[in-house]
Amino acid sequence: MANESVISLVDIKVKLEPEVQNQLESHPETSFPAEIPGAGDSPYEQIHSKSPLFYDLYERKSEQKNQTHYCPGCGHGVVHKLIAEALQDLDVQDKTIFVSPVGCSVFAYYYFDVGNVQVAHGRAPASASAIKRSCPDKIVISYQGDGDLAAIGTAEIVHAANRGEKITVFFVNNGIYGMTGGQMAPTTMVGEKSTTSPWGRRPSNEGFPLHMAELLATLEAPVYIERVALSDNKNIMKARRAVRKALERQRDGAGFSFVEILSPCPTIWSKDPVEARQWIADKMIPAFPLNVFRDHQPAPLAVQENDPPQRSVAEVLGIKPASRNGIGESARDGAADIVGANHSHRFKDVKIKIAGFGGQGVLLLGQLLIEMGMREGLEVSWLPSYGPEMRSGSAHCHVCLSKERIGSPLVSHPDVLVAMNEFSLRKFGREVASGGVILYNGEAVPADFSVPDVQIVAVPAAEIADKLGSTKATNIVMMGALLEETECLAPRTALNVLEDKVKKLDLLEIDRKALHAGRLFIDEQAHIGAVSQPDGFA
Ligand SMILES: Cc1ncc(C[n+]2csc(CCOP(=O)(O)OP(=O)(O)O)c2C)c(N)n1
Ligand code: SF4
């Protein structure tokens, strides 16, 4: 019965009548709080029910809606049960956020009916820190295996503990990588075999096992650290208390709490569930002694008041939230920003790719465009891509300007390509969407290059900028051409942004002229009929 460990609070050693046993197996969600025939005088409270903190049905696979994906006898199910009961008893279900890891417990979000986030391997303490800091009144749990926490995520756990993040970490230590089939973990014991240490772990080659509870106990900030084990009912009850205490510490506003749980993995250990528990008692506990390593009372309120103030993102950036109804209203708080207010956007969204060499101001041009977009109340995104070279390597960026929220910042088929050199023209030109525009920084479009249904305009931007006094302004000439050609943003907004961003007055003067010259170039092309005016983007 795969979910046995989830539905049973404790391993009740009673022989059940056959019909009761059958009923339990076919309806594991069934509750049996009343007398159970055959239970006799068991010293334990007999609870065969599922905590209401779990979903009624698990949606992962329809044929397994009543059971978890864990192997029979797996410790994860027991730990889930202990956490669920504690959350229920503390009455914090509605304000709990469970951060699940990569590992066998990756699917915890199918079971816990709380807020759920599943994060990249080893990053749970970092994500949990961010969640707790932005939602300080929530109970935030980082749930991790030993590969996740003590291998790939060593840095995250140490620094979260050292910062004293007010989160609770449950560290399920089964001494092995379960999910991936039994590779050596940092907690694999000396002499223990794994697929990656088939000779048994040797300190001379693989080092000694990491003792995470002891290691974190060397730090000053944590308030509660305990190691428990799921070896037998007595120890499970101790684990239950530890889980509860760690969560209580968080509820009471104290700092970092950490419970390491020595947990069976019968499948990878090639043992049956009973043998696996015995192995914890015989082998793991001597190697990882059970102990309370830290138990500080919550800090007095005066100390807690040092928390950083909570401010909204808009407040931090000094902007007002953009108006959803009035696209085109100024979104920024400040007198100089009203410029784009009346610009009408004749598009739902515009996708732009800007490409060239590093040093041509490719990324900066993208940043200027999104700053303008923000000031005009648009949703914006900017995604840079560049090589390791500071100069002359290839660089490009993706820019989205939209009246609606942007699903992905990736621009695969731009409406507008700003190609700052021939290489970029040839590389990205054919990606441009039908009906789109290419603005090419060059004297003339190469004779052998064309793209069906795409207008290509050669703008001698470098030459224009050079004549104005600095080739550094080439990107601004292209910006002027872009604004004039597409009318996607107001030139007045561009001037405003330049005035705010360009600190050197002589360069600002050149940029002003460059913007104007780029616009003028397109304007004159239109007058001589070489360029048709766009009729807006889809
Ligand atoms: C970045 C990355 N590296 C490696 C993996 C492969 N991987 C998945 S789970 C896992 C280890 C899981 O072991 P543990 O954290 O001990 O959890 P358990 O499965 O034993 O509960 C690894 C290495 C991955 N998914 N992502
Ligand atoms: S492999 Fe091990 S840790 Fe993973 S579900 Fe099975 S028993 Fe549990």
Coordinates of C-alpha atoms and ligand atoms in Angstrom, one line a residue:
M1 CA 0.0 0.0 0.0
A2 CA 2.0 2.9 -1.3
N3 CA 0.5 5.6 0.9
E4 CA 0.5 3.6 4.1
S5 CA 2.9 6.0 5.8
V6 CA 0.8 9.0 4.9
I7 CA -2.5 7.7 6.4
S8 CA -1.0 6.3 9.6
L9 CA 0.1 8.5 12.3
V10 CA 2.1 5.8 14.0
D11 CA 3.1 2.3 13.1
I12 CA 0.3 0.6 15.0
K13 CA 1.4 -2.9 15.8
V14 CA -2.0 -4.6 16.0
K15 CA -3.5 -7.4 13.9
L16 CA -6.6 -6.1 12.2
E17 CA -9.5 -8.3 11.3
P18 CA -9.4 -9.3 7.6
E19 CA -12.4 -7.2 6.6
V20 CA -11.0 -4.1 8.3
Q21 CA -7.7 -4.7 6.6
N22 CA -9.4 -5.0 3.2
Q23 CA -11.4 -1.9 3.8
L24 CA -8.3 0.1 4.7
E25 CA -6.5 -1.1 1.7
S26 CA -9.2 -0.3 -0.8
H27 CA -10.3 3.0 0.9
P28 CA -7.2 4.4 2.5
E29 CA -9.0 7.8 2.9
T30 CA -11.4 6.1 5.3
S31 CA -11.3 7.2 8.9
F32 CA -11.4 4.7 11.7
P33 CA -11.3 6.8 14.9
A34 CA -13.6 4.4 16.7
E35 CA -12.9 1.0 18.0
I36 CA -11.1 -1.4 15.7
P37 CA -11.7 -5.1 16.2
G38 CA -8.4 -6.7 17.0
A39 CA -6.8 -3.5 18.2
G40 CA -6.8 -4.9 21.8
D41 CA -5.1 -2.7 24.4
S42 CA -2.6 -0.9 22.1
P43 CA -0.8 1.8 24.1
Y44 CA -1.0 4.1 21.1
E45 CA -3.8 6.3 19.9
Q46 CA -5.2 4.6 16.8
I47 CA -5.8 7.1 14.0
H48 CA -6.3 5.7 10.5
S49 CA -7.3 8.9 8.9
K50 CA -5.9 11.4 6.5
S51 CA -5.2 14.9 7.8
P52 CA -7.7 17.4 6.3
L53 CA -4.6 19.4 5.5
F54 CA -4.1 17.0 2.6
Y55 CA -6.2 17.3 -0.5
D56 CA -9.1 14.9 -0.6
L57 CA -7.9 13.4 -3.9
Y58 CA -4.5 13.7 -5.3
E59 CA -4.6 14.9 -8.9
R60 CA -1.3 13.6 -10.0
K61 CA -2.6 10.5 -11.7
S62 CA -6.2 9.6 -11.9
E63 CA -5.6 6.0 -11.1
Q64 CA -3.6 6.9 -8.0
K65 CA -5.9 9.6 -6.6
N66 CA -6.0 8.0 -3.2
Q67 CA -2.3 7.4 -2.8
T68 CA 1.0 9.2 -2.9
H69 CA 3.8 8.3 -5.3
Y70 CA 6.1 7.3 -2.4
C71 CA 7.4 3.7 -2.1
P72 CA 6.0 1.5 0.6
G73 CA 7.7 2.3 3.9
C74 CA 9.2 5.6 2.6
G75 CA 9.9 8.2 5.3
H76 CA 8.6 11.1 3.3
G77 CA 5.0 10.0 3.8
V78 CA 5.5 9.9 7.6
V79 CA 7.2 13.3 7.6
H80 CA 4.3 14.7 5.4
K81 CA 1.9 13.4 8.0
L82 CA 3.7 15.0 10.9
I83 CA 3.9 18.3 9.2
A84 CA 0.3 18.2 8.1
E85 CA -0.9 17.5 11.6
A86 CA 1.3 20.2 13.2
L87 CA 0.0 22.8 10.7
Q88 CA -3.6 21.7 11.4
D89 CA -3.1 21.9 15.1
L90 CA -1.5 25.3 14.9
D91 CA -4.4 26.4 12.7
V92 CA -2.1 27.9 10.0
Q93 CA -3.2 26.0 6.9
D94 CA -4.4 29.2 5.2
K95 CA -1.2 31.0 5.8
T96 CA 1.3 28.2 5.0
I97 CA 3.6 28.2 2.0
F98 CA 5.3 24.9 1.3
V99 CA 8.4 25.1 -0.8
S100 CA 9.1 21.6 -2.3
P101 CA 12.5 20.6 -3.7
V102 CA 13.8 18.4 -6.5
G103 CA 14.0 14.9 -5.3
C104 CA 11.5 12.2 -4.4
S105 CA 9.4 14.8 -2.6
V106 CA 9.1 17.0 -5.7
F107 CA 5.4 16.2 -5.9
A108 CA 4.6 17.4 -2.3
Y109 CA 2.3 20.1 -3.9
Y110 CA -0.1 17.4 -5.0
Y111 CA -0.7 16.4 -1.4
F112 CA -0.5 19.5 0.8
D113 CA -3.5 21.8 0.5
V114 CA -1.6 24.9 1.3
G115 CA 0.3 27.5 -0.8
N116 CA 2.8 25.6 -2.8
V117 CA 6.0 26.5 -4.7
Q118 CA 8.3 24.0 -6.3
V119 CA 11.8 25.2 -6.9
A120 CA 15.0 24.3 -8.7
H121 CA 17.3 21.8 -7.1
G122 CA 18.8 23.0 -3.8
R123 CA 17.3 26.4 -4.0
A124 CA 14.4 26.0 -1.6
P125 CA 16.0 28.0 1.3
A126 CA 16.8 30.9 -1.0
S127 CA 13.2 30.9 -2.5
A128 CA 11.7 30.4 1.0
S129 CA 13.8 33.4 2.3
A130 CA 12.4 35.6 -0.5
I131 CA 8.9 34.4 0.1
K132 CA 9.1 34.9 3.9
R133 CA 10.6 38.4 3.5
S134 CA 7.9 39.5 1.1
C135 CA 5.1 37.7 3.1
P136 CA 6.4 37.9 6.7
D137 CA 3.0 36.8 8.2
K138 CA 3.1 33.5 6.4
I139 CA 4.5 30.2 7.6
V140 CA 7.1 29.2 5.1
I141 CA 8.5 25.7 4.9
S142 CA 11.5 24.6 3.0
Y143 CA 11.3 20.8 2.6
Q144 CA 14.4 19.1 1.3
G145 CA 16.3 15.8 0.8
D146 CA 20.0 15.3 1.5
G147 CA 21.1 15.5 -2.1
D148 CA 19.0 18.7 -2.5
L149 CA 20.1 20.4 0.8
A150 CA 23.6 19.1 1.5
A151 CA 25.0 18.7 -2.1
I152 CA 23.7 21.1 -4.8
G153 CA 22.1 23.4 -2.2
T154 CA 24.9 23.6 0.4
A155 CA 25.4 27.3 -0.1
E156 CA 21.7 28.1 0.1
I157 CA 21.1 26.3 3.3
V158 CA 24.2 27.7 5.1
H159 CA 23.5 31.3 4.1
A160 CA 19.8 31.1 4.9
A161 CA 20.7 29.7 8.3
N162 CA 23.4 32.3 8.8
R163 CA 21.1 35.1 7.9
G164 CA 18.6 33.7 10.4
E165 CA 15.8 33.6 7.9
K166 CA 12.5 33.1 9.7
I167 CA 11.7 29.9 7.9
T168 CA 11.5 26.3 8.9
V169 CA 13.5 23.7 7.1
F170 CA 12.7 20.0 7.2
F171 CA 15.7 18.0 6.1
V172 CA 14.8 14.5 5.2
N173 CA 18.1 12.6 5.4
N174 CA 17.9 9.1 3.9
G175 CA 21.7 9.1 3.2
I176 CA 21.2 8.6 -0.6
Y177 CA 19.8 10.2 -3.8
G178 CA 16.5 8.4 -3.9
M179 CA 14.8 9.9 -6.9
T180 CA 17.7 9.4 -9.3
G181 CA 18.3 5.8 -8.3
G182 CA 20.8 5.7 -5.4
Q183 CA 23.9 7.8 -6.1
M184 CA 26.1 8.7 -3.1
A185 CA 24.8 11.7 -1.1
P186 CA 26.9 14.0 1.1
T187 CA 25.3 12.1 4.0
T188 CA 26.1 8.6 2.7
M189 CA 27.9 6.9 5.6
V190 CA 31.4 5.6 5.5
G191 CA 31.5 2.1 4.0
E192 CA 28.0 2.5 2.6
K193 CA 27.6 1.4 -1.0
S194 CA 25.8 3.4 -3.7
T195 CA 25.8 3.4 -7.4
T196 CA 28.5 6.0 -7.5
S197 CA 30.5 4.4 -4.6
P198 CA 30.0 0.7 -5.3
W199 CA 33.0 -0.1 -3.2
G200 CA 31.5 1.7 -0.2
R201 CA 32.2 5.3 0.7
R202 CA 35.9 5.8 1.5
P203 CA 36.9 9.0 3.4
S204 CA 40.1 9.1 1.4
N205 CA 38.3 9.3 -1.9
E206 CA 34.8 10.7 -1.2
G207 CA 35.4 12.5 2.1
F208 CA 33.4 12.0 5.3
P209 CA 29.6 12.4 5.6
L210 CA 28.3 15.9 6.2
H211 CA 26.6 16.4 9.5
M212 CA 24.3 19.2 8.6
A213 CA 22.6 19.8 12.0
E214 CA 26.0 20.1 13.7
L215 CA 27.4 22.3 10.9
L216 CA 24.5 24.7 11.1
A217 CA 24.7 24.7 14.9
T218 CA 28.1 26.4 14.6
L219 CA 26.2 29.5 13.3
E220 CA 24.9 32.1 15.6
A221 CA 21.6 32.9 14.0
P222 CA 19.5 29.7 14.1
V223 CA 17.0 29.5 17.0
Y224 CA 16.2 25.8 16.8
I225 CA 18.1 22.8 15.4
E226 CA 17.2 19.2 16.2
R227 CA 18.0 15.8 14.7
V228 CA 15.3 13.1 15.0
A229 CA 14.7 9.7 13.4
L230 CA 11.9 7.6 12.1
S231 CA 13.4 4.4 13.4
D232 CA 10.5 3.4 15.7
N233 CA 7.3 4.7 17.2
K234 CA 9.0 6.4 20.1
N235 CA 11.4 8.3 17.9
I236 CA 8.6 9.1 15.5
M237 CA 6.7 10.7 18.4
K238 CA 9.9 12.7 19.2
A239 CA 10.0 13.7 15.5
R240 CA 6.4 14.8 15.8
R241 CA 7.3 17.1 18.7
A242 CA 10.3 18.5 16.9
V243 CA 8.3 19.3 13.8
R244 CA 5.7 21.0 15.9
K245 CA 8.3 23.0 17.8
A246 CA 10.1 24.2 14.7
L247 CA 6.8 25.5 13.3
E248 CA 5.8 27.1 16.6
R249 CA 9.1 29.0 16.6
Q250 CA 8.3 30.4 13.2
R251 CA 4.7 31.2 14.3
D252 CA 6.1 33.1 17.3
G253 CA 8.3 35.2 15.0
A254 CA 11.6 33.6 16.0
G255 CA 14.4 33.0 13.5
F256 CA 15.6 30.0 11.5
S257 CA 14.4 26.5 12.6
F258 CA 15.8 23.3 11.3
V259 CA 14.8 19.7 11.8
E260 CA 16.9 16.9 10.4
I261 CA 15.0 13.7 10.1
L262 CA 16.8 10.3 9.6
S263 CA 14.4 8.7 7.2
P264 CA 14.0 5.3 5.6
C265 CA 14.4 4.7 1.9
P266 CA 13.6 1.0 1.7
T267 CA 13.7 0.9 -2.1
I268 CA 17.2 2.2 -2.7
W269 CA 18.5 0.5 0.5
S270 CA 17.1 -2.8 -0.9
K271 CA 15.4 -3.5 2.4
D272 CA 11.8 -4.1 3.4
P273 CA 10.2 -1.3 5.4
V274 CA 10.7 -3.0 8.8
E275 CA 14.4 -3.7 8.0
A276 CA 14.8 -0.2 6.8
R277 CA 13.7 1.2 10.1
Q278 CA 15.9 -1.1 12.0
W279 CA 18.8 0.0 9.9
I280 CA 18.2 3.6 11.0
A281 CA 18.4 2.5 14.6
D282 CA 21.4 0.3 14.1
K283 CA 23.5 2.2 11.6
M284 CA 22.3 5.8 11.1
I285 CA 21.7 6.9 14.6
P286 CA 25.2 6.0 15.8
A287 CA 26.6 7.9 12.8
F288 CA 24.2 10.8 13.1
P289 CA 23.4 11.2 16.9
L290 CA 20.0 12.4 17.8
N291 CA 20.2 15.7 19.7
V292 CA 18.7 19.1 20.2
F293 CA 21.6 21.3 19.0
R294 CA 20.0 24.6 19.5
D295 CA 16.9 25.7 21.3
H296 CA 16.6 29.5 21.8
Q297 CA 13.5 31.2 22.9
P298 CA 12.1 33.7 20.4
A299 CA 13.9 37.1 20.5
P300 CA 12.2 39.8 22.4
L301 CA 10.0 42.1 20.2
A302 CA 12.5 45.0 20.5
V303 CA 15.1 43.0 18.6
Q304 CA 12.6 41.8 16.0
E305 CA 11.7 45.3 15.2
N306 CA 15.0 45.6 13.2
D307 CA 13.2 43.9 10.3
P308 CA 13.6 45.9 7.1
P309 CA 10.5 48.0 6.2
Q310 CA 8.2 46.4 3.7
R311 CA 7.7 48.5 0.6
S312 CA 6.0 47.8 -2.7
V313 CA 8.1 47.4 -5.8
A314 CA 6.5 50.5 -7.3
E315 CA 7.4 52.5 -4.2
V316 CA 11.1 51.3 -4.3
L317 CA 11.4 52.2 -8.0
G318 CA 9.7 55.5 -7.4
I319 CA 6.9 54.8 -9.9
K320 CA 3.2 54.7 -9.8
P321 CA 1.5 51.5 -10.9
A322 CA 0.6 51.8 -14.6
S323 CA -3.0 52.5 -15.3
R324 CA -4.6 49.5 -16.8
N325 CA -7.4 51.5 -18.5
G326 CA -5.4 54.4 -19.7
I327 CA -2.5 53.1 -21.7
G328 CA -0.6 56.1 -22.7
E329 CA -0.9 57.8 -19.4
S330 CA 2.3 58.7 -17.8
A331 CA 3.2 56.0 -15.2
R332 CA 6.0 57.8 -13.5
D333 CA 5.8 60.1 -10.6
G334 CA 7.5 63.4 -11.5
A335 CA 7.1 66.5 -13.4
A336 CA 9.4 65.7 -16.3
D337 CA 7.5 62.6 -17.2
I338 CA 4.2 63.7 -18.6
V339 CA 5.7 63.8 -22.1
G340 CA 4.4 60.4 -23.3
A341 CA 1.1 60.9 -21.7
N342 CA -0.8 61.7 -24.8
H343 CA 0.9 59.4 -27.2
S344 CA -1.5 56.9 -28.7
H345 CA -0.2 53.4 -29.3
R346 CA -1.6 52.0 -32.4
F347 CA -0.7 48.4 -31.5
K348 CA -1.4 45.7 -29.1
D349 CA 2.2 44.9 -28.8
V350 CA 5.5 45.5 -30.6
K351 CA 8.3 43.0 -30.5
I352 CA 11.8 44.4 -31.2
K353 CA 15.1 42.7 -31.6
I354 CA 18.3 44.9 -31.6
A355 CA 21.5 43.2 -32.7
G356 CA 25.0 44.1 -33.3
F357 CA 28.5 44.1 -31.8
G358 CA 29.3 44.7 -28.1
G359 CA 30.2 48.4 -27.8
Q360 CA 27.5 49.6 -30.3
G361 CA 25.1 50.4 -27.5
V362 CA 22.8 47.5 -28.5
L363 CA 21.7 46.7 -24.9
L364 CA 21.5 50.3 -23.9
L365 CA 19.1 51.1 -26.8
G366 CA 16.9 48.3 -25.6
Q367 CA 17.0 49.7 -22.0
L368 CA 16.1 53.2 -23.2
L369 CA 13.1 51.8 -25.2
I370 CA 11.7 50.0 -22.2
E371 CA 12.2 53.0 -20.0
M372 CA 10.2 55.0 -22.5
G373 CA 7.6 52.3 -22.6
M374 CA 7.2 52.3 -18.8
R375 CA 6.9 56.1 -18.8
E376 CA 4.1 55.7 -21.4
G377 CA 2.3 53.2 -19.2
L378 CA 3.1 50.1 -21.3
E379 CA 4.1 46.7 -20.1
V380 CA 7.7 46.1 -21.1
S381 CA 10.4 43.5 -21.0
W382 CA 14.1 43.4 -22.0
L383 CA 16.1 40.3 -22.4
P384 CA 19.8 40.7 -23.1
S385 CA 22.0 38.1 -24.8
Y386 CA 25.7 38.7 -25.2
G387 CA 29.0 36.9 -25.3
P388 CA 31.8 37.1 -22.7
E389 CA 33.8 39.7 -24.6
M390 CA 33.4 43.3 -23.4
R391 CA 34.0 44.7 -27.0
S392 CA 33.3 43.3 -30.4
G393 CA 31.5 40.1 -29.4
S394 CA 28.0 39.7 -30.6
A395 CA 25.2 41.2 -28.5
H396 CA 21.5 41.4 -29.0
C397 CA 18.5 42.1 -26.9
H398 CA 14.8 41.3 -27.1
V399 CA 12.4 44.1 -26.3
C400 CA 8.6 43.8 -25.8
L401 CA 6.3 46.8 -25.6
S402 CA 2.7 45.8 -24.9
K403 CA -0.6 47.1 -23.7
E404 CA -1.2 43.7 -22.0
R405 CA 0.9 41.7 -19.6
I406 CA 3.8 40.0 -21.3
G407 CA 3.8 36.2 -21.3
S408 CA 7.4 35.7 -22.4
P409 CA 10.2 38.2 -22.9
L410 CA 11.6 36.0 -25.7
V411 CA 11.3 37.5 -29.2
S412 CA 11.5 34.8 -31.8
H413 CA 9.8 36.7 -34.6
P414 CA 10.3 40.4 -34.2
D415 CA 8.1 43.0 -35.7
V416 CA 11.1 45.3 -35.9
L417 CA 14.8 44.2 -36.2
V418 CA 17.4 46.9 -35.6
A419 CA 20.5 45.4 -37.2
M420 CA 23.5 47.4 -36.2
N421 CA 25.8 45.5 -38.6
E422 CA 25.6 43.2 -41.7
F423 CA 26.3 40.1 -39.7
S424 CA 23.1 40.7 -37.6
L425 CA 21.1 41.6 -40.6
R426 CA 21.9 38.2 -42.2
K427 CA 21.6 36.3 -38.9
F428 CA 18.3 37.6 -37.7
G429 CA 16.7 39.2 -40.8
R430 CA 14.8 36.1 -41.8
E431 CA 13.2 35.8 -38.4
V432 CA 11.3 39.1 -38.8
A433 CA 7.5 38.6 -38.9
S434 CA 5.7 39.1 -42.2
G435 CA 4.8 42.8 -42.5
G436 CA 7.6 43.8 -40.2
V437 CA 10.5 46.2 -40.6
I438 CA 14.3 45.9 -40.6
L439 CA 16.3 49.0 -39.8
Y440 CA 19.8 48.4 -41.0
N441 CA 22.7 50.5 -39.9
G442 CA 24.4 50.8 -43.3
E443 CA 24.7 52.8 -46.5
A444 CA 22.6 50.4 -48.5
V445 CA 21.0 47.0 -48.0
P446 CA 23.3 44.3 -49.4
A447 CA 22.2 43.6 -53.0
D448 CA 21.8 39.9 -52.4
F449 CA 19.7 40.3 -49.3
S450 CA 15.9 40.5 -49.1
V451 CA 13.1 39.1 -47.0
P452 CA 9.6 38.6 -48.4
D453 CA 6.9 40.8 -46.9
V454 CA 9.5 42.7 -44.8
Q455 CA 10.5 46.3 -45.4
I456 CA 14.2 46.9 -45.1
V457 CA 15.5 50.4 -44.6
A458 CA 19.2 51.2 -44.7
V459 CA 20.0 54.1 -42.3
P460 CA 23.6 55.4 -42.5
A461 CA 23.5 55.8 -38.7
A462 CA 27.2 55.5 -38.0
E463 CA 28.0 58.1 -40.7
I464 CA 25.3 60.5 -39.4
A465 CA 26.6 60.1 -35.8
D466 CA 30.1 60.6 -36.8
K467 CA 29.3 63.8 -38.5
L468 CA 27.4 64.9 -35.4
G469 CA 30.6 64.4 -33.3
S470 CA 30.5 60.9 -32.0
T471 CA 29.9 57.4 -33.4
K472 CA 28.8 56.5 -29.9
A473 CA 25.4 58.1 -30.9
T474 CA 24.8 55.6 -33.7
N475 CA 22.3 53.7 -31.6
I476 CA 20.5 57.0 -30.9
V477 CA 20.2 57.7 -34.6
M478 CA 18.7 54.2 -35.0
M479 CA 16.3 55.0 -32.1
G480 CA 15.2 58.2 -33.9
A481 CA 14.6 56.1 -37.1
L482 CA 12.8 53.4 -35.1
L483 CA 10.4 56.0 -33.5
E484 CA 9.7 57.7 -36.8
E485 CA 9.2 54.5 -38.7
T486 CA 7.0 52.7 -36.3
E487 CA 5.5 55.6 -34.1
C488 CA 5.5 53.0 -31.3
L489 CA 6.7 55.6 -28.7
A490 CA 6.7 59.4 -28.5
P491 CA 9.9 61.2 -29.5
R492 CA 9.3 63.6 -26.6
T493 CA 9.5 60.7 -24.2
A494 CA 12.8 59.7 -25.8
L495 CA 14.2 63.1 -25.2
N496 CA 13.0 63.0 -21.6
V497 CA 14.6 59.7 -21.0
L498 CA 17.9 60.8 -22.6
E499 CA 17.9 64.0 -20.4
D500 CA 17.5 61.8 -17.3
K501 CA 20.0 59.1 -18.3
V502 CA 22.9 60.9 -20.1
K503 CA 24.8 62.8 -17.5
K504 CA 27.5 64.3 -19.8
L505 CA 26.1 67.5 -21.3
D506 CA 28.2 67.4 -24.5
L507 CA 27.1 63.8 -25.2
L508 CA 23.5 64.7 -24.4
E509 CA 23.6 67.4 -27.0
I510 CA 24.9 65.0 -29.6
D511 CA 22.2 62.5 -28.6
R512 CA 19.5 65.1 -29.0
K513 CA 20.8 65.8 -32.5
A514 CA 21.2 62.1 -33.3
L515 CA 17.6 61.4 -32.3
H516 CA 16.4 64.2 -34.5
A517 CA 18.7 63.2 -37.4
G518 CA 17.4 59.6 -37.3
R519 CA 13.8 60.8 -37.4
L520 CA 14.6 63.2 -40.2
F521 CA 16.2 60.6 -42.3
I522 CA 13.1 58.4 -42.2
D523 CA 10.9 61.4 -42.8
E524 CA 12.8 62.4 -45.9
Q525 CA 12.8 58.9 -47.2
A526 CA 9.0 58.9 -46.9
H527 CA 8.8 62.2 -48.8
I528 CA 10.8 60.8 -51.7
G529 CA 8.6 57.7 -51.6
A530 CA 11.3 55.2 -50.6
V531 CA 9.6 54.2 -47.3
S532 CA 5.9 53.7 -46.8
Q533 CA 4.4 54.7 -43.5
P534 CA 3.5 51.7 -41.3
D535 CA -0.1 51.2 -40.5
G536 CA 0.5 49.9 -37.0
F537 CA 1.3 46.5 -35.6
A538 CA -0.9 43.6 -34.9
Ligands
LIG1 C1 20.3 20.9 -11.5 C2 20.0 19.4 -11.3 N1 21.0 18.6 -11.0 C3 20.7 17.3 -10.8 C4 19.4 16.8 -10.9 C5 19.2 15.4 -10.7 N2 18.6 15.1 -9.4 C6 17.3 15.0 -9.2 S1 16.8 14.6 -7.7 C7 18.4 14.5 -7.2 C8 18.8 14.1 -5.8 C9 17.7 13.8 -5.0 O1 18.2 13.3 -3.7 P1 17.7 13.8 -2.4 O2 17.7 15.3 -2.3 O3 18.5 13.1 -1.3 O4 16.1 13.4 -2.3 P2 15.4 12.0 -2.2 O5 15.1 11.7 -3.6 O6 16.4 11.0 -1.6 O7 14.2 12.3 -1.4 C10 19.3 14.8 -8.3 C11 20.8 14.8 -8.2 C12 18.4 17.7 -11.2 N3 17.1 17.4 -11.2 N4 18.7 19.0 -11.4
SF4_2 S1 13.1 6.0 -3.6 FE1 13.4 6.1 -1.4 S2 13.0 8.2 -0.8 FE2 12.2 7.9 -2.9 S3 10.0 7.4 -2.6 FE3 11.1 5.5 -2.7 S4 11.6 5.0 -0.6 FE4 11.1 7.2 -0.7

